[in-house]
Short mmCIF file of C-alpha atoms in Angstrom, two decimals:
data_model
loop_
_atom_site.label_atom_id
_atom_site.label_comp_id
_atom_site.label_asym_id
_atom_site.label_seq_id
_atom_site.Cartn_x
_atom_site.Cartn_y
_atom_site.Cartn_z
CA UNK A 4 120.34 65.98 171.38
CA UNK A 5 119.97 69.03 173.76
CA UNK A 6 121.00 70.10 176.90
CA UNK A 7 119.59 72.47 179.29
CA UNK A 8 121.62 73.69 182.02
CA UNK A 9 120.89 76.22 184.84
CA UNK A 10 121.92 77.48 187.79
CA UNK A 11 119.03 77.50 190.81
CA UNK A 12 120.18 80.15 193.59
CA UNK A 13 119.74 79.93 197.61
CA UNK A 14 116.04 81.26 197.31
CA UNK A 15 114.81 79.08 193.94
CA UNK A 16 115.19 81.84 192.03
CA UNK A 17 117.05 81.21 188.60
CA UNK A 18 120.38 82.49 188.34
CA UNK A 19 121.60 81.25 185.10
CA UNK A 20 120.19 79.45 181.89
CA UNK A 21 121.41 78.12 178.69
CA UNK A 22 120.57 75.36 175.88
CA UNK A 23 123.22 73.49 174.14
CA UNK A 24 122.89 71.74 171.07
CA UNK A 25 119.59 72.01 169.15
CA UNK A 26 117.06 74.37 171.05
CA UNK A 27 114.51 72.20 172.04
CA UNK A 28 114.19 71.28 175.28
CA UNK A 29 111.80 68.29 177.15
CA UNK A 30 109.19 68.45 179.40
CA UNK A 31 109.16 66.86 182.83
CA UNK A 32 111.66 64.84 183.90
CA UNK A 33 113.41 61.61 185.49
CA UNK A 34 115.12 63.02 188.32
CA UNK A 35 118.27 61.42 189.06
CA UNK A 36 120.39 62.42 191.97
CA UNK A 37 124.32 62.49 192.25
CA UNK A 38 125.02 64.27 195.23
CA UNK A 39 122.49 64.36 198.76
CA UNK A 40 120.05 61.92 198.49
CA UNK A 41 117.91 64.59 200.98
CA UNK A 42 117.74 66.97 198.87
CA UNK A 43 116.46 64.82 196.48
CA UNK A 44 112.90 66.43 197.17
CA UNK A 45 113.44 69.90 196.82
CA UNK A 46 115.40 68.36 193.49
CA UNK A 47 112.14 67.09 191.80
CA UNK A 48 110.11 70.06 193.07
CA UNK A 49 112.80 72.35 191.00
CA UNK A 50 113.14 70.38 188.17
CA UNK A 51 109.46 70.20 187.81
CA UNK A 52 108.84 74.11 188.65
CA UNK A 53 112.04 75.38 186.59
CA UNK A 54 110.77 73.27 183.41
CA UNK A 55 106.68 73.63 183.72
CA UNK A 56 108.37 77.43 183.97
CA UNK A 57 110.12 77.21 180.47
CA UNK A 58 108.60 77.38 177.71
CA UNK A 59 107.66 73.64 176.95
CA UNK A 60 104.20 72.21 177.88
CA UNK A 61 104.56 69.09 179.70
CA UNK A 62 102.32 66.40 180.38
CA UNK A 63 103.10 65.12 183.88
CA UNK A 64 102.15 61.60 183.62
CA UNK A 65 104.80 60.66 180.90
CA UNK A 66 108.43 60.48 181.89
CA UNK A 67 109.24 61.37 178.89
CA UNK A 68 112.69 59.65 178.58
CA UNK A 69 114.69 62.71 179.69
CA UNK A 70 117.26 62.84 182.74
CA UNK A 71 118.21 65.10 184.93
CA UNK A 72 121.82 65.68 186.47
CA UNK A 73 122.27 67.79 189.66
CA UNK A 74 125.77 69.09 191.20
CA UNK A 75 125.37 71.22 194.54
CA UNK A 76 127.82 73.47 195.52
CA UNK A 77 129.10 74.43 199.42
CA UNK A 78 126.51 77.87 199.18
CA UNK A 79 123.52 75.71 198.63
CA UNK A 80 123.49 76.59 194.69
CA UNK A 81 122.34 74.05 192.48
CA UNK A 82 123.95 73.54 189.15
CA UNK A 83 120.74 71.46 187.01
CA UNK A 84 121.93 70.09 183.72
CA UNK A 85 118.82 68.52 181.78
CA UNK A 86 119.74 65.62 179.06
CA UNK A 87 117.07 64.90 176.14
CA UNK A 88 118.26 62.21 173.50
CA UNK A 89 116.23 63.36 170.74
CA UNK A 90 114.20 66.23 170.96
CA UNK A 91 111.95 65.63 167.64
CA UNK A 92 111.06 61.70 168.62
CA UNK A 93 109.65 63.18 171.89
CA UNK A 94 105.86 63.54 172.20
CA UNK A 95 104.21 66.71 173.09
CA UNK A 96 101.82 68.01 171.32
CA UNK A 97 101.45 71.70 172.05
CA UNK A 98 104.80 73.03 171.19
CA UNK A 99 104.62 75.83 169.38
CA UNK A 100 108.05 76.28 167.29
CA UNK A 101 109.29 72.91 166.60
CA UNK A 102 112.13 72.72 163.83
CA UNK A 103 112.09 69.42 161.31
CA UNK A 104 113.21 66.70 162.61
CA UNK A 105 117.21 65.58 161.26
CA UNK A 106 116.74 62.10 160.12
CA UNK A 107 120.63 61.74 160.06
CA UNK A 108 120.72 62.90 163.70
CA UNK A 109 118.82 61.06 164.99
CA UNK A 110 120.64 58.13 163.75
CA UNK A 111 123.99 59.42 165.17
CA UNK A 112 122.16 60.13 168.78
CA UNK A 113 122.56 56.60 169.54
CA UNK A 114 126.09 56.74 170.39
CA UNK A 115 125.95 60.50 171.84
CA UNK A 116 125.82 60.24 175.34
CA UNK A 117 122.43 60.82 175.85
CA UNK A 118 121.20 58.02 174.44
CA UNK A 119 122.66 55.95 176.95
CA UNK A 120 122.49 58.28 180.42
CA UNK A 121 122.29 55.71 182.73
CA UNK A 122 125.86 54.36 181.42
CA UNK A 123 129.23 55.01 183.54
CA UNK A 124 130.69 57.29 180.61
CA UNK A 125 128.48 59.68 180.91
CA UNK A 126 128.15 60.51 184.35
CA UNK A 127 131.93 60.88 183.99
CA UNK A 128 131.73 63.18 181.34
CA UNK A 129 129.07 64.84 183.33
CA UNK A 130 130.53 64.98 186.64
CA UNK A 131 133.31 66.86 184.44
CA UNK A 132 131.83 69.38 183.11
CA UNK A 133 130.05 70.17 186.48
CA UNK A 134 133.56 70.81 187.79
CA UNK A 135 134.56 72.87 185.06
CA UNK A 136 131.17 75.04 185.09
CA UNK A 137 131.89 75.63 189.26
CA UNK A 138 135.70 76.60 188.96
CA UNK A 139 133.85 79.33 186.49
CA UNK A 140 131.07 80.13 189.14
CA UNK A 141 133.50 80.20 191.62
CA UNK A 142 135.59 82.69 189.68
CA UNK A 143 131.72 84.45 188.58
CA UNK A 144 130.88 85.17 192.31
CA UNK A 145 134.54 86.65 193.60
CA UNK A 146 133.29 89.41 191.63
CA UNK A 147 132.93 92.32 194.61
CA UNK A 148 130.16 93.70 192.23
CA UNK A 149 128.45 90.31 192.56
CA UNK A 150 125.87 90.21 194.91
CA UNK A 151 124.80 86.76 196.48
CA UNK A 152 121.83 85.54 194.53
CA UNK A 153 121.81 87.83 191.95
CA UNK A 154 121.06 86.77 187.85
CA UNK A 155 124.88 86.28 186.36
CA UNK A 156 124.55 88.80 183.34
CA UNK A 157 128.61 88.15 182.63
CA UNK A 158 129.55 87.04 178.86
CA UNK A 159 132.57 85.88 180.21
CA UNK A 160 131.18 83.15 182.62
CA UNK A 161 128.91 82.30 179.93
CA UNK A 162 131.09 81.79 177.92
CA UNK A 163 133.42 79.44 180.03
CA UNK A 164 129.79 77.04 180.26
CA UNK A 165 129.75 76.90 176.80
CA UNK A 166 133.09 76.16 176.37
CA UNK A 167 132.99 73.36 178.89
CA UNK A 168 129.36 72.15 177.36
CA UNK A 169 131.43 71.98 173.71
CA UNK A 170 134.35 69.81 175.61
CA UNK A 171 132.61 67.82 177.71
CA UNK A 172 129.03 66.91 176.48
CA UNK B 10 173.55 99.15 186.79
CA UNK B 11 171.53 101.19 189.84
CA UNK B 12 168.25 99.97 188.65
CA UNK B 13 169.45 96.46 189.35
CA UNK B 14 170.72 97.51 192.09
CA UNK B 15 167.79 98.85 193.06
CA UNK B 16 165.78 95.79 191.99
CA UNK B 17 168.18 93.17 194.06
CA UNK B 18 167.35 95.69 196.97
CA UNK B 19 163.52 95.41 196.84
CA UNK B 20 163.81 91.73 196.19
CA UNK B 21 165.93 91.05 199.05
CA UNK B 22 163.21 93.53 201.43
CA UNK B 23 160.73 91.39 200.33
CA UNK B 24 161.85 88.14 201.07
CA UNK B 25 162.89 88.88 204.97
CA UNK B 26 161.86 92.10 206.40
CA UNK B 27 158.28 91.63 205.33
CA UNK B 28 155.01 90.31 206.51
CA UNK B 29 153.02 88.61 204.40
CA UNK B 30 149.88 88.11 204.29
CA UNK B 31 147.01 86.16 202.29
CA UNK B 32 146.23 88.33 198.55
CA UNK B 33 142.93 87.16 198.24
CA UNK B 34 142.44 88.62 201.58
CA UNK B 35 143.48 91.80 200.31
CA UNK B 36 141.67 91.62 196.86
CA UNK B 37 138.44 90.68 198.63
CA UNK B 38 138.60 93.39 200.94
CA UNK B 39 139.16 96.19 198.46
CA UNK B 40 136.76 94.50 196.29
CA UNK B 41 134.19 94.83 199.00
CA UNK B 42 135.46 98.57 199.76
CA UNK B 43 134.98 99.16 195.84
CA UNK B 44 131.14 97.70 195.77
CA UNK B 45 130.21 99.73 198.87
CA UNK B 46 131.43 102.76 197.98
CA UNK B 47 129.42 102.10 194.92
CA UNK B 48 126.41 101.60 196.91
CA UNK B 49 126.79 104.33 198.90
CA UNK B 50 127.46 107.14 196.00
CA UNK B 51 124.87 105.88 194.21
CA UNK B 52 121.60 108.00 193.43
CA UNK B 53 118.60 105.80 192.48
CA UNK B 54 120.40 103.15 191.76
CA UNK B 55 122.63 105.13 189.58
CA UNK B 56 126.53 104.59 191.31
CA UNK B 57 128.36 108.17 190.58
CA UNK B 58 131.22 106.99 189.69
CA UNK B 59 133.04 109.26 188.85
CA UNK B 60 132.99 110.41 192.72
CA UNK B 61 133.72 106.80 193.50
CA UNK B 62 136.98 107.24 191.50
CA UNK B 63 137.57 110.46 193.53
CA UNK B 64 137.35 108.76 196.92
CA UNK B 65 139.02 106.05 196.30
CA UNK B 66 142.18 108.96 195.14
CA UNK B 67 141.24 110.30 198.60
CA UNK B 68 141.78 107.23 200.72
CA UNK B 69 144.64 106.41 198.84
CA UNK B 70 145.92 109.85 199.85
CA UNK B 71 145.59 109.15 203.38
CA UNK B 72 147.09 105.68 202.88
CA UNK B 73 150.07 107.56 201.44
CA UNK B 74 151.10 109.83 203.57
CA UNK B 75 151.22 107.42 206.38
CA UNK B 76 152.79 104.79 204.17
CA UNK B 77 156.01 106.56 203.20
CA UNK B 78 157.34 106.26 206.80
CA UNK B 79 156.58 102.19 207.20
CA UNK B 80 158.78 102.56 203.62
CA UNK B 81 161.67 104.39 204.45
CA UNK B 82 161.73 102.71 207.59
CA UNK B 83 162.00 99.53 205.63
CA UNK B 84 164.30 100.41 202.99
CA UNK B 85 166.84 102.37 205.39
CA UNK B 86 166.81 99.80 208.04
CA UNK B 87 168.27 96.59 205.36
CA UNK B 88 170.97 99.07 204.18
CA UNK B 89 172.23 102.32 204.23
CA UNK B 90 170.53 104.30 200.63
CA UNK B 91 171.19 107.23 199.98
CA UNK B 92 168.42 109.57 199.36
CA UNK B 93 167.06 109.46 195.52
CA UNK B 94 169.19 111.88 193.70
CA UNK B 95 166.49 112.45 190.55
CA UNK B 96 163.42 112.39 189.79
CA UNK B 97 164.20 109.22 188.22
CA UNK B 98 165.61 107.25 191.02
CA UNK B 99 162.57 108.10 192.83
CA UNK B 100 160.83 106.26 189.87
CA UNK B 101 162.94 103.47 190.04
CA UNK B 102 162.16 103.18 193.93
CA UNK B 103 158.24 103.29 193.12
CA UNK B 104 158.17 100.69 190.99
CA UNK B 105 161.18 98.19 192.30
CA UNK B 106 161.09 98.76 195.93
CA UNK B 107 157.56 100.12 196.61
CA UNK B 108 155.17 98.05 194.75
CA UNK B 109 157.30 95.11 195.35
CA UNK B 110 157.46 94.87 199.23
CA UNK B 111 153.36 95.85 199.69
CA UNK B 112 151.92 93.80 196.47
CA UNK B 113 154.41 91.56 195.08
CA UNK B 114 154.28 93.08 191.78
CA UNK B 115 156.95 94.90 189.86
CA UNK B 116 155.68 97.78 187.24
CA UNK B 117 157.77 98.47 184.91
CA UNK B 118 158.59 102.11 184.29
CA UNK B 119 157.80 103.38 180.94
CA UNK B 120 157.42 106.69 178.58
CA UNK B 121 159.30 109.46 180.10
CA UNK B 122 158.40 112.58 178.90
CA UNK B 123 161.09 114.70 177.55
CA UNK B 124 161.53 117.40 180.23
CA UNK B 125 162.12 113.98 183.17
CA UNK B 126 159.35 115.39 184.92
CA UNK B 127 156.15 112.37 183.72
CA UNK B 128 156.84 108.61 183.58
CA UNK B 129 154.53 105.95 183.27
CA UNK B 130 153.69 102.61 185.24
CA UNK B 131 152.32 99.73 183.49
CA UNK B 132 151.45 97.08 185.75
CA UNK B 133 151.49 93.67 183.74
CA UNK B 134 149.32 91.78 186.94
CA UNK B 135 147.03 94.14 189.36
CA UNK B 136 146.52 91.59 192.61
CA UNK B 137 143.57 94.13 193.72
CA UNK B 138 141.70 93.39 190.36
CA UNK B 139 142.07 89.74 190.50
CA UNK B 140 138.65 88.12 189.49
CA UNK B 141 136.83 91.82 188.91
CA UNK B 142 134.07 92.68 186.14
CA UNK B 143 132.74 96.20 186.24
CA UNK B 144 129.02 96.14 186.53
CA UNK B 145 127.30 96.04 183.37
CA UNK B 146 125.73 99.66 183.11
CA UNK B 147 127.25 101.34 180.45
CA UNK B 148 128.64 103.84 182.46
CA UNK B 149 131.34 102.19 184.68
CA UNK B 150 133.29 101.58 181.90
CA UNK B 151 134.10 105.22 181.19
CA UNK B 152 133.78 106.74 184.72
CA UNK B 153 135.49 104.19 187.32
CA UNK B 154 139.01 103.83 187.75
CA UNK B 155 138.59 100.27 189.66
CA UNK B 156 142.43 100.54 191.09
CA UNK B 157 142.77 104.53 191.70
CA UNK B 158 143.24 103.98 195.14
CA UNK B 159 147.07 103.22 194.23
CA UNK B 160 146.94 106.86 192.89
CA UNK B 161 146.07 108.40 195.96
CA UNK B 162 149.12 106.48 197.64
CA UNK B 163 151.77 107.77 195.47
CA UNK B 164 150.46 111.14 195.34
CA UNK B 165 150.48 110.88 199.54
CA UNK B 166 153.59 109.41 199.81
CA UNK B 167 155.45 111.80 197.38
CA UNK B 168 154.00 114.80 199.20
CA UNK B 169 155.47 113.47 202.58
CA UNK B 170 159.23 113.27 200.92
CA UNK B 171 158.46 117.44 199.21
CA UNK B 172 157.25 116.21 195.96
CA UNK B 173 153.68 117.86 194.92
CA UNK B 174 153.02 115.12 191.93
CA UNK B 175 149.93 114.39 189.84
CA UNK B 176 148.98 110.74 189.24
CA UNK B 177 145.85 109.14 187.18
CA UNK B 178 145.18 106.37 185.59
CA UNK B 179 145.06 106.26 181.59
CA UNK B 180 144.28 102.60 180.81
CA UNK B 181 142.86 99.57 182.28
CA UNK B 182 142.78 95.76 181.25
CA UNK B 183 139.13 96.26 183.51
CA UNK B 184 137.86 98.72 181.49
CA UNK B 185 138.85 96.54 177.90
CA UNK B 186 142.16 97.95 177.39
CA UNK B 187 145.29 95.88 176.76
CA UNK B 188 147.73 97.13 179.65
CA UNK B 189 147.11 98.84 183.25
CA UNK B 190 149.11 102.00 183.07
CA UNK B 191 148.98 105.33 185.60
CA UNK B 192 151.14 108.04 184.65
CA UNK B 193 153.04 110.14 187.43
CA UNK B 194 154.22 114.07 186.65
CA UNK B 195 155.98 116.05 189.44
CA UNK B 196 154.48 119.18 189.45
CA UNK B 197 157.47 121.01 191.92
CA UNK B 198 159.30 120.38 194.79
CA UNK B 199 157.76 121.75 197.78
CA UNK B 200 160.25 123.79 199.61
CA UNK B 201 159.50 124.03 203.75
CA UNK B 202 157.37 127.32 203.70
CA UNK B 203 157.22 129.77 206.41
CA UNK B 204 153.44 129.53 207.58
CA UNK B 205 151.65 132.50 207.06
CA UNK B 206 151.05 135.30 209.46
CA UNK B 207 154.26 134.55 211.12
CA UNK B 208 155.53 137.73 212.87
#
């Protein structure tokens, strides 16, 4: 199961990016909005731009069974978090580095929450670790050396996400 | 003991003859005034910190020598103290009176040197570094002292009451070391001079 999180600035530039559990991340995806149904446009517009723009190939006719999770903050930042089930039963062909696929895992997935991401759980656990990741941010950009919009290079703020990926997802 | 006494006296300053107002105010301003003095030092990108460090010591000297007044004002008005009799009363005063009626905090005086003349302040919570990371460069580590304008203020203030001190910094939890200490050394009383050319 993998995660990919990121953090989408004021002017759609990329401010932060990481991958939790295995490294593989999907393709296009399901948008599916918690928070301002208007910006639900600009929503599929970045989650198709920001993943077309990392590394995977995706073929835009399949939904490929991934989901994605969006928390806005008061300064129009956009905290993405991208949910694929099982990385190795997805179909794409072109991808370059793919890693064997863990039989046993993929038997476990089916009771991690992203097997089931339409299910009240995890949107809970979800909506958690959103709050967790923006007390961070919100600590991240009191930094007087932090300019609005800039990339967030600190180890400590990454390390709170992953921290609050570990607890929460 | 007089330190307690002392202590009771800065408490009690603080919680009625003083203003307050919001901290993160005050962080956020002199984190602002920290990032745009970077800005403005800096060659090609390149903050000189080290001259950041020096201005900040510079503003803080300014600050000082107008804050001393607004102090003994303060301190004389609640009750009648005597003037510090050593050089370590005067310590005492910094760290229980000073510090605690303009930031809430309390240093706690440390490492005397043998001659009485060099203590040390270790500040267990700095309210102007709340939230801070130096910039990433390599250099800012070693070169900025984030909090030096707090130098500049003693080193002000003592030269108002005839002390000529020296004060720096020599560790900070910003820079990746455990405490926050600045160390203070009188350097001589400054007796009232004639000035020169005086017929």
């Amino acid at each position: 199961m993998s995660y990919y999180f990121t953090i989408i600035g004021t002017r759609d530039n990329p401010l932060f990016e990481s991958d939790f559990g295995t490294s593989k991340v999907g393709g296009d995806g399901v948008a599916r909005f918690k928070e301002e149904a208007k910006y639900m446009n600009q929503f599929i517009v970045h989650a198709a731009l920001d993943l077309v723009e990392e590394v995977q190939w995706s073929n835009k006719e399949l939904y490929q069974n991934n989901h994605v999770h969006c928390y806005l903050t008061g300064g129009n930042v956009k905290f993405m978090l991208l949910m694929n089930p099982d990385p190795s039963a997805t179909t794409y062909s072109a991808y370059p580095t793919s890693p064997p696929s863990r039989p046993s895992t993929a038997r476990q997935s089916t009771i991690l929450l992203a097997a089931n991401p339409t299910s009240q759980a995890t949107e809970e656990a979800v909506r958690q670790f959103m709050n967790e990741v923006y007390e961070a941010w919100v600590k991240c950009i009191m930094n007087p050396f932090y300019q609005a919009n800039q990339v967030v290079t600190s180890p400590v703020f990454r390390s709170r996400v992953v921290i609050a990926a570990k607890k929460y997802l | 003991m007089a330190s307690q006494k002392i202590a009771r006296q800065g408490e009690e300053l603080w919680k009625t003859k003083i203003e307050k107002v919001n901290a993160e105010l005050v962080t956020l301003t002199y984190g602002t005034v920290v990032a745009q003095l970077c800005r403005d030092f800096s060659t090609n990108n390149n903050p000189d910190y080290v001259e950041v460090s020096r201005q900040l010591d510079k503003m803080g000297y300014n600050i000082g020598l107008r804050l001393i007044e607004d102090f003994l004002a303060k301190s004389s008005a609640n009750s009648s103290t005597q003037a510090c009799g050593s050089f370590r009363e005067v310590a005492e005063m910094i760290s229980k009176v000073g510090f605690k009626i303009f930031l809430n905090v309390t240093p706690s005086v440390t490492g005397w040197s043998a001659d009485g003349k060099s203590f040390g302040l270790v500040l267990e919570e700095n309210p102007l570094a709340d939230f801070v990371e130096l910039p990433d460069d390599g250099r800012s580590q070693d070169e900025l002292w984030y909090s030096n304008i707090l130098c500049g203020i003693i080193r002000g203030a003592l030269e108002m009451v005839q002390m000529q001190t020296e004060v720096k910094f020599t560790s900070d939890v910003l820079r990746g070391n455990d405490t926050t200490e600045m160390r203070i050394t009188l350097l001589r009383y400054i007796e009232d001079e004639m000035p020169p050319d005086d017929e």
